[in-house]
Short mmCIF file of C-alpha atoms in Angstrom, two decimals:
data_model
loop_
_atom_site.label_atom_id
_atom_site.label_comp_id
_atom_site.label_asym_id
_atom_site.label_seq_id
_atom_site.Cartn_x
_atom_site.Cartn_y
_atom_site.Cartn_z
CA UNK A 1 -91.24 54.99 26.08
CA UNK A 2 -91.04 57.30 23.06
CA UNK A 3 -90.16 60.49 23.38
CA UNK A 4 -92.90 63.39 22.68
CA UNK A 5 -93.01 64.99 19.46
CA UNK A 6 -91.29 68.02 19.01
CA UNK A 7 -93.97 70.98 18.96
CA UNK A 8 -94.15 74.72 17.91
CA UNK A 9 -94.15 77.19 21.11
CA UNK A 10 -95.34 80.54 20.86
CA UNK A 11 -93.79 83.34 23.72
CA UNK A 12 -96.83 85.03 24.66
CA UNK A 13 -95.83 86.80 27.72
CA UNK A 14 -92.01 87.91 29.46
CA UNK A 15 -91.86 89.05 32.84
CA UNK A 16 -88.37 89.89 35.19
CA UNK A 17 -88.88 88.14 38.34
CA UNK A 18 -85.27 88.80 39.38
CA UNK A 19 -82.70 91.33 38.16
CA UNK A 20 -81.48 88.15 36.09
CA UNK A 21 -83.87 85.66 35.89
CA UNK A 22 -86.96 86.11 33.26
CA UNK A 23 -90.89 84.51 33.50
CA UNK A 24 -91.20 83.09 29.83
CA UNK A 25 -95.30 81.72 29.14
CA UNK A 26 -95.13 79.76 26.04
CA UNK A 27 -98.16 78.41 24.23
CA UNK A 28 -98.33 75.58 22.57
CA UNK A 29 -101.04 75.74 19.57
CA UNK A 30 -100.69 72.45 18.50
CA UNK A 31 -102.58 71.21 21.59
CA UNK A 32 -105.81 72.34 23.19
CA UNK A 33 -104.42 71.04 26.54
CA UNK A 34 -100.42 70.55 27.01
CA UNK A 35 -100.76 67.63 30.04
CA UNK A 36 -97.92 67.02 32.53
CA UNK A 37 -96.91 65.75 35.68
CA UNK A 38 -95.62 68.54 37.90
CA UNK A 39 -91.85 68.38 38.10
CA UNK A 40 -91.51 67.56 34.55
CA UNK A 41 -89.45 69.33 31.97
CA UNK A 42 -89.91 70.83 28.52
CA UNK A 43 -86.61 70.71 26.28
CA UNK A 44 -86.39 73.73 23.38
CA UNK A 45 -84.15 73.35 20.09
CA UNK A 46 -82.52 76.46 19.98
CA UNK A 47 -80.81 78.06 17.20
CA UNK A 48 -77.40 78.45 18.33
CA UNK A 49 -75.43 75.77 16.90
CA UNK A 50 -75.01 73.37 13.79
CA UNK A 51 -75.33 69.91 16.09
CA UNK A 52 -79.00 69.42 17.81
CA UNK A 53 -77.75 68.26 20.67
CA UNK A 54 -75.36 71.58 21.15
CA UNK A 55 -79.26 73.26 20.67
CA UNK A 56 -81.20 71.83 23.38
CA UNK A 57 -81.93 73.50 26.63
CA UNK A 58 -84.21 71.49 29.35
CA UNK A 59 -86.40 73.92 31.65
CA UNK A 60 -88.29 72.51 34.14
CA UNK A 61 -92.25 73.53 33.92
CA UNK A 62 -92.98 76.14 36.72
CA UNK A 63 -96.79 76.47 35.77
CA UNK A 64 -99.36 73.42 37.21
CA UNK A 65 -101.66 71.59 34.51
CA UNK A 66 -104.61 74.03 34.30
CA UNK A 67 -105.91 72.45 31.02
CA UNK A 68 -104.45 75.42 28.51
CA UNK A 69 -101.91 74.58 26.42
CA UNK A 70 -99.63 77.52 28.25
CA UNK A 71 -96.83 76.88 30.38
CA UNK A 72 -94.69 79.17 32.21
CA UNK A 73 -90.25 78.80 32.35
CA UNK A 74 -88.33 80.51 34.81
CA UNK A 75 -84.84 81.16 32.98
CA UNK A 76 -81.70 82.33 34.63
CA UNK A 77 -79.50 84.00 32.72
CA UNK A 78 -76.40 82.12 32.50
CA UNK A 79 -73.07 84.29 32.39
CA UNK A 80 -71.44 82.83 29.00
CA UNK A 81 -74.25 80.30 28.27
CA UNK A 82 -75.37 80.19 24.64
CA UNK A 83 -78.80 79.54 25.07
CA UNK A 84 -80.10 81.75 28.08
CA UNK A 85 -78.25 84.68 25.88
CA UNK A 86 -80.21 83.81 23.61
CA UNK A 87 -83.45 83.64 25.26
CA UNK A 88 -82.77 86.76 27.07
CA UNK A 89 -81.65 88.84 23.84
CA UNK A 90 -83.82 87.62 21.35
CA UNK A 91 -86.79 86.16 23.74
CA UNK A 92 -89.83 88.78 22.75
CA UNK A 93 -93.22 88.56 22.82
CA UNK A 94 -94.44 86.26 19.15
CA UNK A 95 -91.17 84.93 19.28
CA UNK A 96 -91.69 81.10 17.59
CA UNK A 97 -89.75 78.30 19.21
CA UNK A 98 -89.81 74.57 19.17
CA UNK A 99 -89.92 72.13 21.69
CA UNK A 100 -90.31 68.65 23.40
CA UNK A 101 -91.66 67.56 26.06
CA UNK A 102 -93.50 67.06 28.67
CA UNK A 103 -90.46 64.61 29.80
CA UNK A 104 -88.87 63.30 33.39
CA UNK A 105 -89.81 61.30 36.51
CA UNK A 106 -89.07 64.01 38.96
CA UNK A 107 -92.65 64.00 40.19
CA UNK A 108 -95.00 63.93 43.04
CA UNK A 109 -95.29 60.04 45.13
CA UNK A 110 -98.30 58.83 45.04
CA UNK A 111 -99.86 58.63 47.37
CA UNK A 112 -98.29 61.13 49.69
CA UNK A 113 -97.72 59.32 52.71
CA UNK A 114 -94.20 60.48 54.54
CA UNK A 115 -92.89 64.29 54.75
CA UNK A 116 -91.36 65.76 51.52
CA UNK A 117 -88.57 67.70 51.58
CA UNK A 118 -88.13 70.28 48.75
CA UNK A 119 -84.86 71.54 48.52
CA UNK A 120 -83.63 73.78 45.92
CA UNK A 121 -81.43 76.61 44.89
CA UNK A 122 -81.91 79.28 42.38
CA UNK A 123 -84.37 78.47 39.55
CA UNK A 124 -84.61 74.93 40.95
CA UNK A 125 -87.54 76.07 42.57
CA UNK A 126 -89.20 75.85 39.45
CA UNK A 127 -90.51 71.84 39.47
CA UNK A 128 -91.53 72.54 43.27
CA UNK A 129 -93.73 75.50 42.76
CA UNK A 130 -95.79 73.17 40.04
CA UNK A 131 -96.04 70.37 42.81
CA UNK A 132 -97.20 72.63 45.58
CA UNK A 133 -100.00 74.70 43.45
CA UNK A 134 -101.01 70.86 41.84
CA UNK A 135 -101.60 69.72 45.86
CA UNK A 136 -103.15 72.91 46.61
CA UNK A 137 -105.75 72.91 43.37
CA UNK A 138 -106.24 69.46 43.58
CA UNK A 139 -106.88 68.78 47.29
CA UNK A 140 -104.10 66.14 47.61
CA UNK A 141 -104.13 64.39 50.84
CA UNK A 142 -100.19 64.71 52.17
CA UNK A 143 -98.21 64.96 55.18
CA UNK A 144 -95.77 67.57 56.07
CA UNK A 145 -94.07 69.39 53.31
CA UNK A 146 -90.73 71.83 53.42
CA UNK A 147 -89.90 73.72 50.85
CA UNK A 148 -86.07 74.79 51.45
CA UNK A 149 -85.19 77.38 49.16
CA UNK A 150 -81.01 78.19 49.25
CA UNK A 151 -79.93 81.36 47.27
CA UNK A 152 -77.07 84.44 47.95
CA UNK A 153 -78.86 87.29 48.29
CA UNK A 154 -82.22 88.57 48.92
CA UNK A 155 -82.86 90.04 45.35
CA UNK A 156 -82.80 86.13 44.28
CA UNK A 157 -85.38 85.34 45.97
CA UNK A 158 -87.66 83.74 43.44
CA UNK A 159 -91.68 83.68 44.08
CA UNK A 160 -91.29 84.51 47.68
CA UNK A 161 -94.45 86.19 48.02
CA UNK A 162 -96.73 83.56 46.38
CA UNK A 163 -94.90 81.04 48.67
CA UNK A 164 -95.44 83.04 51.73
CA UNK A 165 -98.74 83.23 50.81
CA UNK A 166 -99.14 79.64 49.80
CA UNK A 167 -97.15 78.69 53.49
CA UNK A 168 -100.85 80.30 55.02
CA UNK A 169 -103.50 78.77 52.37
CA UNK A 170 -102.19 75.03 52.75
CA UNK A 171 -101.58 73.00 56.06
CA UNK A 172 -98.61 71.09 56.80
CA UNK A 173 -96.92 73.15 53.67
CA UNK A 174 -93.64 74.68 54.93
CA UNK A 175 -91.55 77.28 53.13
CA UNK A 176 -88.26 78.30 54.25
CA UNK A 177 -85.89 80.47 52.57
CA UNK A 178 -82.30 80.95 53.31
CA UNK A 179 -79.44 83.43 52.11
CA UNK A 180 -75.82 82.45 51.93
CA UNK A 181 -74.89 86.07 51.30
CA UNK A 182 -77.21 88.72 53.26
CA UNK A 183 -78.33 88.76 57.12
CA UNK A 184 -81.92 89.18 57.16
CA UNK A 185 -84.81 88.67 59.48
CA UNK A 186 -85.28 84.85 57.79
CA UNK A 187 -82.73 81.77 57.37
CA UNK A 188 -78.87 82.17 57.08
CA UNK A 189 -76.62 80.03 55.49
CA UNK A 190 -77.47 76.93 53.58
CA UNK A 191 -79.86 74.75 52.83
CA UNK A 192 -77.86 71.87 54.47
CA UNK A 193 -78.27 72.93 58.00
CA UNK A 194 -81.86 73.62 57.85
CA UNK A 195 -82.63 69.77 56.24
CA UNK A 196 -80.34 68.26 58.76
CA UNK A 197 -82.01 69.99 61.94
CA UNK A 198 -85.63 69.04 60.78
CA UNK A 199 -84.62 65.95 60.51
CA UNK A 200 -82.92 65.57 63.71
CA UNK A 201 -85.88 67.48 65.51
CA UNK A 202 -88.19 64.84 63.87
CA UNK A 203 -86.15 61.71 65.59
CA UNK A 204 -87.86 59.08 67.85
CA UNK A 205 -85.71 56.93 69.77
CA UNK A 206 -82.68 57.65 67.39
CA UNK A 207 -84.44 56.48 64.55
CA UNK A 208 -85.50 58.66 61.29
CA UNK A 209 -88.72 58.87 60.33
CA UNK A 210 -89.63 58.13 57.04
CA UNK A 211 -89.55 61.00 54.36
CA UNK A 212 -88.61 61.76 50.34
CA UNK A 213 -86.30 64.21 49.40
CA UNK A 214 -85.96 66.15 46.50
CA UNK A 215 -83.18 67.84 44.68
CA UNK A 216 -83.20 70.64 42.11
CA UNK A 217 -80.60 73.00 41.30
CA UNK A 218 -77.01 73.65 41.70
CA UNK A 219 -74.74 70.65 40.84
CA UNK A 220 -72.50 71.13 44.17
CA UNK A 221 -75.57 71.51 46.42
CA UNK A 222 -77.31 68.27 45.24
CA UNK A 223 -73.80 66.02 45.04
CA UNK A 224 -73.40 67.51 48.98
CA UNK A 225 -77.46 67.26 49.58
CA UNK A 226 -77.05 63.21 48.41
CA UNK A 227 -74.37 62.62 50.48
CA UNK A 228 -75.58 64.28 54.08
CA UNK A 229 -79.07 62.95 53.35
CA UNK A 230 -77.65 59.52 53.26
CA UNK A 231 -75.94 60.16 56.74
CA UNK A 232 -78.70 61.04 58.32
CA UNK A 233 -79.87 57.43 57.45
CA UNK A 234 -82.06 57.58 54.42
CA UNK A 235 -81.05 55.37 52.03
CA UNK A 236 -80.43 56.36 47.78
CA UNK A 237 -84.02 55.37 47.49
CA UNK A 238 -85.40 58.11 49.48
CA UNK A 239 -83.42 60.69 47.19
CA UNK A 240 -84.37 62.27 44.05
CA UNK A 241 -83.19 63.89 41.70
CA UNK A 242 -83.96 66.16 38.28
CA UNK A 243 -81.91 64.50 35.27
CA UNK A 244 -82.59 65.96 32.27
CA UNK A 245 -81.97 64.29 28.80
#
């Protein structure tokens, strides 16, 4: 398949979610509509170095198709990284970019017929919180649903109200956050344990039941995250994974 066409993008709104992470809408006013799958990714051409491919930074989409032709990217900022400096110094309000996109497989099953389990770290929550408001908007039939949501400290974490809120609005939707860093009245540690022991709560006669996991975020946690999934008993099939291009 081709890939899209590489489009202006307008920034028509910034907002700090985190003490380092930024909310940047982008409009695209090429397109009446900018369609997408939830839990696919947008890829910007930056202007920070003579090669293209030394240019491009891939964001997942953290906004759910709503039929505008605006779509929201939550951006960490990136201690020595080129283009979230960038972003974050020179990211304002007008500010003309170009991009490509929508791109990437890392989407919803359809139909959804065995548990998902989200499990992310940092701004890898990003594809997730697209899938979960899609479901919600959309009425999707599904089955249980856990969105495990790793980070250090409590300042990180990233749309925790909206979650909690979306936890009460949808049944069967899950959302469990856990700190590596702080003690607080929710999850400690990380996100391995709390996959592994609703798993193992879930068994029948030592068998596992049937379920899709998904991966988004640090490099160490997913290469771990492949490796225990698979020892609980799922096979590579069951796992997946953003790749960006």
């Amino acid at each position: 398949m081709a890939a899209p066409p590489w489009r202006k993008g307008i920034i028509t709104r910034i907002e700090n979610e985190t003490p380092n992470t930024r909310r940047f809408w982008i409009q695209i006013p090429e397109v009446a509509s900018f369609d997408f799958e939830p839990g696919q990714f947008v890829t910007i051409d930056l202007p920070i170095h003579e090669k293209p491919n030394k240019r491009w930074r891939s964001y997942s989409i953290a906004s759910w198709p709503d039929g505008t032709n605006v779509i929201e990217l939550l951006i960490v900022l990136l201690e020595g990284g080129k283009g979230t400096s960038y972003l974050f110094q020179e990211g304002k309000v007008g500010l003309e970019l170009i991009l490509r996109g929508p791109q990437g497989v890392f989407t919803l099953p359809k139909p959804i017929d065995k548990d998902l389990y989200f499990i992310c770290t940092g701004t890898g929550i990003a594809p997730f919180r697209s899938m979960i408001h899609y479901i919600q908007e959309h009425k999707i039939p599904h089955k249980d649903i856990y969105l495990i949501f790793g980070t250090r400290k409590r300042d990180d974490l990233l749309y925790m109200d909206e979650m909690k809120r979306l936890e009460m609005e949808i049944e069967g939707f899950h959302y469990i956050p856990t700190l590596s860093r702080d003690q607080w009245e929710g999850c400690c540690g990380y996100v391995h344990a709390v996959y592994e022991n609703l798993v193992n709560e879930k068994r029948t006669d030592h068998s596992v039941k049937e379920a899709g996991f998904y991966l988004c975020g640090w490099k160490n946690m997913v290469d771990e995250a492949k490796l225990r999934i698979q020892n609980l008993g799922y096979d590579k099939k069951s796992i997946h994974l953003e790749l960006y291009g």
